[in-house]
PDB file of C-alpha atoms in Angstrom:
ATOM      1  CA  UNK A 240      39.156  87.095 -22.493  1.00  0.00           C
ATOM      2  CA  UNK A 241      35.889  88.087 -20.703  1.00  0.00           C
ATOM      3  CA  UNK A 242      34.332  85.246 -18.968  1.00  0.00           C
ATOM      4  CA  UNK A 243      32.173  87.068 -15.873  1.00  0.00           C
ATOM      5  CA  UNK A 244      29.357  89.608 -16.906  1.00  0.00           C
ATOM      6  CA  UNK A 245      27.022  90.978 -14.717  1.00  0.00           C
ATOM      7  CA  UNK A 246      23.716  91.709 -16.331  1.00  0.00           C
ATOM      8  CA  UNK A 247      21.680  94.559 -14.632  1.00  0.00           C
ATOM      9  CA  UNK A 248      18.273  94.624 -15.486  1.00  0.00           C
ATOM     10  CA  UNK A 249      15.300  92.338 -15.248  1.00  0.00           C
ATOM     11  CA  UNK A 250      13.313  93.525 -17.906  1.00  0.00           C
ATOM     12  CA  UNK A 251      13.084  91.647 -21.466  1.00  0.00           C
ATOM     13  CA  UNK A 252      16.488  92.983 -22.617  1.00  0.00           C
ATOM     14  CA  UNK A 253      18.058  91.917 -19.372  1.00  0.00           C
ATOM     15  CA  UNK A 254      16.686  88.407 -19.625  1.00  0.00           C
ATOM     16  CA  UNK A 255      17.400  87.999 -23.227  1.00  0.00           C
ATOM     17  CA  UNK A 256      21.152  88.968 -22.935  1.00  0.00           C
ATOM     18  CA  UNK A 257      21.663  86.946 -19.644  1.00  0.00           C
ATOM     19  CA  UNK A 258      19.525  83.842 -21.396  1.00  0.00           C
ATOM     20  CA  UNK A 259      21.875  84.543 -24.683  1.00  0.00           C
ATOM     21  CA  UNK A 260      25.225  85.312 -22.996  1.00  0.00           C
ATOM     22  CA  UNK A 261      24.410  82.105 -20.799  1.00  0.00           C
ATOM     23  CA  UNK A 262      23.790  79.820 -23.734  1.00  0.00           C
ATOM     24  CA  UNK A 263      27.143  81.038 -24.989  1.00  0.00           C
ATOM     25  CA  UNK A 264      29.392  79.693 -22.384  1.00  0.00           C
ATOM     26  CA  UNK A 265      29.564  83.238 -20.385  1.00  0.00           C
ATOM     27  CA  UNK A 266      29.229  82.983 -16.429  1.00  0.00           C
ATOM     28  CA  UNK A 267      26.350  85.334 -15.869  1.00  0.00           C
ATOM     29  CA  UNK A 268      24.934  87.190 -12.849  1.00  0.00           C
ATOM     30  CA  UNK A 269      21.387  88.700 -13.481  1.00  0.00           C
ATOM     31  CA  UNK A 270      20.850  91.649 -10.812  1.00  0.00           C
ATOM     32  CA  UNK A 271      18.497  94.357 -10.234  1.00  0.00           C
ATOM     33  CA  UNK A 272      16.971  96.041  -7.304  1.00  0.00           C
ATOM     34  CA  UNK A 273      14.351  94.480  -4.744  1.00  0.00           C
ATOM     35  CA  UNK A 274      11.746  96.059  -6.920  1.00  0.00           C
ATOM     36  CA  UNK A 275      11.994  93.301  -9.867  1.00  0.00           C
ATOM     37  CA  UNK A 276      11.908  90.759  -7.129  1.00  0.00           C
ATOM     38  CA  UNK A 277       9.073  89.072  -8.753  1.00  0.00           C
ATOM     39  CA  UNK A 278      10.885  88.682 -11.825  1.00  0.00           C
ATOM     40  CA  UNK A 279      14.220  87.316 -10.387  1.00  0.00           C
ATOM     41  CA  UNK A 280      12.602  85.054  -8.160  1.00  0.00           C
ATOM     42  CA  UNK A 281      10.605  83.549 -11.504  1.00  0.00           C
ATOM     43  CA  UNK A 282      14.202  82.606 -13.010  1.00  0.00           C
ATOM     44  CA  UNK A 283      15.549  81.314  -9.992  1.00  0.00           C
ATOM     45  CA  UNK A 284      12.163  78.972  -9.468  1.00  0.00           C
ATOM     46  CA  UNK A 285      12.221  78.107 -13.340  1.00  0.00           C
ATOM     47  CA  UNK A 286      15.908  77.316 -13.206  1.00  0.00           C
ATOM     48  CA  UNK A 287      16.436  79.046 -16.461  1.00  0.00           C
ATOM     49  CA  UNK A 288      15.345  81.654 -18.702  1.00  0.00           C
ATOM     50  CA  UNK A 289      13.379  80.628 -22.014  1.00  0.00           C
ATOM     51  CA  UNK A 290      13.830  82.159 -25.402  1.00  0.00           C
ATOM     52  CA  UNK A 291      11.498  82.115 -27.776  1.00  0.00           C
ATOM     53  CA  UNK A 292      11.073  83.596 -31.353  1.00  0.00           C
ATOM     54  CA  UNK A 293      14.508  84.210 -33.268  1.00  0.00           C
ATOM     55  CA  UNK A 294      16.774  82.950 -30.850  1.00  0.00           C
ATOM     56  CA  UNK A 295      15.553  79.912 -29.232  1.00  0.00           C
ATOM     57  CA  UNK A 296      16.768  77.972 -26.501  1.00  0.00           C
ATOM     58  CA  UNK A 297      17.542  78.392 -22.445  1.00  0.00           C
ATOM     59  CA  UNK A 298      19.882  79.927 -20.880  1.00  0.00           C
ATOM     60  CA  UNK A 299      20.975  79.293 -16.986  1.00  0.00           C
ATOM     61  CA  UNK A 300      22.400  82.468 -15.237  1.00  0.00           C
ATOM     62  CA  UNK A 301      25.222  81.312 -12.865  1.00  0.00           C
ATOM     63  CA  UNK A 302      23.587  83.843 -10.292  1.00  0.00           C
ATOM     64  CA  UNK A 303      20.295  85.632  -9.707  1.00  0.00           C
ATOM     65  CA  UNK A 304      20.581  88.450  -6.861  1.00  0.00           C
ATOM     66  CA  UNK A 305      19.391  91.861  -5.988  1.00  0.00           C
ATOM     67  CA  UNK A 306      22.487  92.303  -3.790  1.00  0.00           C
ATOM     68  CA  UNK A 307      24.732  94.642  -5.681  1.00  0.00           C
ATOM     69  CA  UNK A 308      28.084  93.994  -4.070  1.00  0.00           C
ATOM     70  CA  UNK A 309      27.261  90.144  -4.931  1.00  0.00           C
ATOM     71  CA  UNK A 310      26.313  91.594  -8.701  1.00  0.00           C
ATOM     72  CA  UNK A 311      29.259  93.151  -9.024  1.00  0.00           C
ATOM     73  CA  UNK A 312      32.165  91.338  -7.228  1.00  0.00           C
ATOM     74  CA  UNK A 313      34.347  89.612  -9.884  1.00  0.00           C
ATOM     75  CA  UNK A 314      32.456  90.657 -12.771  1.00  0.00           C
ATOM     76  CA  UNK A 315      34.856  91.523 -15.783  1.00  0.00           C
ATOM     77  CA  UNK A 316      32.014  93.098 -17.933  1.00  0.00           C
ATOM     78  CA  UNK A 317      28.918  95.197 -16.335  1.00  0.00           C
ATOM     79  CA  UNK A 318      26.100  95.386 -18.706  1.00  0.00           C
ATOM     80  CA  UNK A 319      23.635  98.284 -17.751  1.00  0.00           C
ATOM     81  CA  UNK A 320      20.275  97.260 -19.648  1.00  0.00           C
ATOM     82  CA  UNK A 321      17.590  99.971 -18.055  1.00  0.00           C
ATOM     83  CA  UNK A 322      15.805 102.877 -19.072  1.00  0.00           C
ATOM     84  CA  UNK A 323      18.011 106.085 -18.753  1.00  0.00           C
ATOM     85  CA  UNK A 324      15.777 107.361 -16.044  1.00  0.00           C
ATOM     86  CA  UNK A 325      17.161 104.613 -13.856  1.00  0.00           C
ATOM     87  CA  UNK A 326      21.160 105.218 -14.777  1.00  0.00           C
ATOM     88  CA  UNK A 327      22.007 107.325 -11.669  1.00  0.00           C
ATOM     89  CA  UNK A 328      20.010 104.773  -9.115  1.00  0.00           C
ATOM     90  CA  UNK A 329      22.296 102.102 -11.039  1.00  0.00           C
ATOM     91  CA  UNK A 330      25.448 104.008 -10.805  1.00  0.00           C
ATOM     92  CA  UNK A 331      24.764 104.572  -6.932  1.00  0.00           C
ATOM     93  CA  UNK A 332      23.562 101.131  -6.526  1.00  0.00           C
ATOM     94  CA  UNK A 333      27.274  99.728  -7.927  1.00  0.00           C
ATOM     95  CA  UNK A 334      29.588 102.578  -7.036  1.00  0.00           C
ATOM     96  CA  UNK A 335      30.895 101.316  -3.658  1.00  0.00           C
ATOM     97  CA  UNK A 336      31.628  97.694  -5.270  1.00  0.00           C
ATOM     98  CA  UNK A 337      33.802  98.802  -8.577  1.00  0.00           C
ATOM     99  CA  UNK A 338      36.823  97.151  -9.086  1.00  0.00           C
ATOM    100  CA  UNK A 339      39.974  98.321 -11.380  1.00  0.00           C
ATOM    101  CA  UNK A 340      39.495  96.733 -14.702  1.00  0.00           C
ATOM    102  CA  UNK A 341      35.639  96.509 -15.032  1.00  0.00           C
ATOM    103  CA  UNK A 342      34.357  97.387 -18.341  1.00  0.00           C
ATOM    104  CA  UNK A 343      30.336  98.856 -17.993  1.00  0.00           C
ATOM    105  CA  UNK A 344      28.764  98.931 -20.977  1.00  0.00           C
ATOM    106  CA  UNK A 345      25.323 101.215 -20.857  1.00  0.00           C
ATOM    107  CA  UNK A 346      22.945 100.043 -23.478  1.00  0.00           C
ATOM    108  CA  UNK A 347      21.379 101.981 -25.228  1.00  0.00           C
ATOM    109  CA  UNK A 348      23.372 104.471 -24.166  1.00  0.00           C
ATOM    110  CA  UNK A 349      21.839 107.838 -23.991  1.00  0.00           C
ATOM    111  CA  UNK A 350      24.697 109.641 -22.641  1.00  0.00           C
ATOM    112  CA  UNK A 351      24.714 107.659 -19.506  1.00  0.00           C
ATOM    113  CA  UNK A 352      28.359 107.708 -19.431  1.00  0.00           C
ATOM    114  CA  UNK A 353      27.956 111.400 -18.130  1.00  0.00           C
ATOM    115  CA  UNK A 354      25.823 110.173 -15.498  1.00  0.00           C
ATOM    116  CA  UNK A 355      27.747 107.668 -14.416  1.00  0.00           C
ATOM    117  CA  UNK A 356      31.100 109.324 -14.181  1.00  0.00           C
ATOM    118  CA  UNK A 357      29.351 112.332 -12.348  1.00  0.00           C
ATOM    119  CA  UNK A 358      28.016 110.057  -9.951  1.00  0.00           C
ATOM    120  CA  UNK A 359      31.597 108.237  -9.365  1.00  0.00           C
ATOM    121  CA  UNK A 360      33.241 110.967  -8.903  1.00  0.00           C
ATOM    122  CA  UNK A 361      30.716 112.719  -6.603  1.00  0.00           C
ATOM    123  CA  UNK A 362      30.995 109.490  -4.593  1.00  0.00           C
ATOM    124  CA  UNK A 363      34.974 109.092  -4.997  1.00  0.00           C
ATOM    125  CA  UNK A 364      35.104 106.559  -6.656  1.00  0.00           C
ATOM    126  CA  UNK A 365      38.720 105.292  -7.153  1.00  0.00           C
ATOM    127  CA  UNK A 366      38.386 102.175  -9.122  1.00  0.00           C
ATOM    128  CA  UNK A 367      39.625 102.035 -12.865  1.00  0.00           C
ATOM    129  CA  UNK A 368      36.912 100.786 -14.767  1.00  0.00           C
ATOM    130  CA  UNK A 369      35.830 101.848 -18.407  1.00  0.00           C
ATOM    131  CA  UNK A 370      31.961 103.448 -19.215  1.00  0.00           C
ATOM    132  CA  UNK A 371      30.948 102.540 -23.007  1.00  0.00           C
ATOM    133  CA  UNK A 372      27.509 103.562 -24.504  1.00  0.00           C
ATOM    134  CA  UNK A 373      26.335 101.224 -27.605  1.00  0.00           C
ATOM    135  CA  UNK A 374      23.712 102.896 -29.981  1.00  0.00           C
ATOM    136  CA  UNK A 375      20.170 100.769 -29.860  1.00  0.00           C
ATOM    137  CA  UNK A 376      19.589  97.682 -28.061  1.00  0.00           C
ATOM    138  CA  UNK A 377      20.701  94.610 -28.525  1.00  0.00           C
ATOM    139  CA  UNK A 378      17.190  93.080 -29.920  1.00  0.00           C
ATOM    140  CA  UNK A 379      13.830  93.967 -29.788  1.00  0.00           C
ATOM    141  CA  UNK A 380      12.037  91.832 -27.319  1.00  0.00           C
ATOM    142  CA  UNK A 381       9.254  91.480 -24.569  1.00  0.00           C
ATOM    143  CA  UNK A 382       8.616  89.313 -21.470  1.00  0.00           C
ATOM    144  CA  UNK A 383       5.947  87.007 -22.852  1.00  0.00           C
ATOM    145  CA  UNK A 384       5.716  85.133 -19.131  1.00  0.00           C
ATOM    146  CA  UNK A 385       7.632  84.247 -16.060  1.00  0.00           C
ATOM    147  CA  UNK A 386      11.342  83.826 -17.043  1.00  0.00           C
ATOM    148  CA  UNK A 387      10.246  83.778 -20.828  1.00  0.00           C
ATOM    149  CA  UNK A 388      11.567  86.386 -23.344  1.00  0.00           C
ATOM    150  CA  UNK A 389      10.412  86.484 -27.305  1.00  0.00           C
ATOM    151  CA  UNK A 390      13.034  88.084 -29.227  1.00  0.00           C
ATOM    152  CA  UNK A 391      11.496  89.758 -32.348  1.00  0.00           C
ATOM    153  CA  UNK A 392      14.979  89.865 -34.465  1.00  0.00           C
ATOM    154  CA  UNK A 393      18.510  88.767 -34.549  1.00  0.00           C
ATOM    155  CA  UNK A 394      21.087  90.289 -32.163  1.00  0.00           C
ATOM    156  CA  UNK A 395      22.387  93.655 -33.030  1.00  0.00           C
ATOM    157  CA  UNK A 396      25.713  93.041 -32.137  1.00  0.00           C
ATOM    158  CA  UNK A 397      27.176  95.627 -34.810  1.00  0.00           C
ATOM    159  CA  UNK A 398      26.339  99.434 -34.057  1.00  0.00           C
ATOM    160  CA  UNK A 399      28.633 102.669 -32.977  1.00  0.00           C
ATOM    161  CA  UNK A 400      30.158 102.309 -29.746  1.00  0.00           C
ATOM    162  CA  UNK A 401      31.648 105.385 -27.524  1.00  0.00           C
ATOM    163  CA  UNK A 402      33.659 105.131 -24.352  1.00  0.00           C
ATOM    164  CA  UNK A 403      34.034 107.883 -22.045  1.00  0.00           C
ATOM    165  CA  UNK A 404      36.719 109.284 -22.607  1.00  0.00           C
ATOM    166  CA  UNK A 405      36.916 108.192 -25.991  1.00  0.00           C
ATOM    167  CA  UNK A 406      40.671 107.183 -25.841  1.00  0.00           C
ATOM    168  CA  UNK A 407      39.731 103.665 -24.084  1.00  0.00           C
ATOM    169  CA  UNK A 408      37.115 102.719 -26.892  1.00  0.00           C
ATOM    170  CA  UNK A 409      39.682 100.499 -28.576  1.00  0.00           C
ATOM    171  CA  UNK A 410      40.861  98.940 -25.702  1.00  0.00           C
ATOM    172  CA  UNK A 411      37.007  98.112 -24.698  1.00  0.00           C
ATOM    173  CA  UNK A 412      36.231  96.609 -27.995  1.00  0.00           C
ATOM    174  CA  UNK A 413      39.519  94.890 -27.781  1.00  0.00           C
ATOM    175  CA  UNK A 414      38.175  93.335 -24.222  1.00  0.00           C
ATOM    176  CA  UNK A 415      34.527  92.799 -25.474  1.00  0.00           C
ATOM    177  CA  UNK A 416      35.436  90.870 -28.710  1.00  0.00           C
TER     178      UNK A 416
END
């Protein structure tokens, strides 16, 4: 069973998922590039992510970092919550640090697995990782203050997922159950 999750993306969805997964007992790392230092520092300073709206509470990520090696090392699942125009950037950031058996979940997918696969091939990544996409987002949400996210509707944990290659889908679904 997966326990260590890295959330890549310091926007509203990244904050929401990091907070929710932390509240559910997962060991969560929240990561993004230095351009999101202000958002990451706000979580560090407050000590938690405040959730408001349909999901209430406070989640405390175990680690908050701009260092991709620190973020990826030991993660069992890597949830990528960034706009599709950042998929190549993120793939390049994490490629050198990937480890066998990690699951990369791109949410929402927007065919991001093809971008990740292309970058990983170009960079000669040999780690055996899965690439999976989920249709739609986990929840509509908005950052409403530093380290605070308001969730507009309940989580959308259902929806279609697909791995590249498709043969990996069933195994990923089992692992992420």
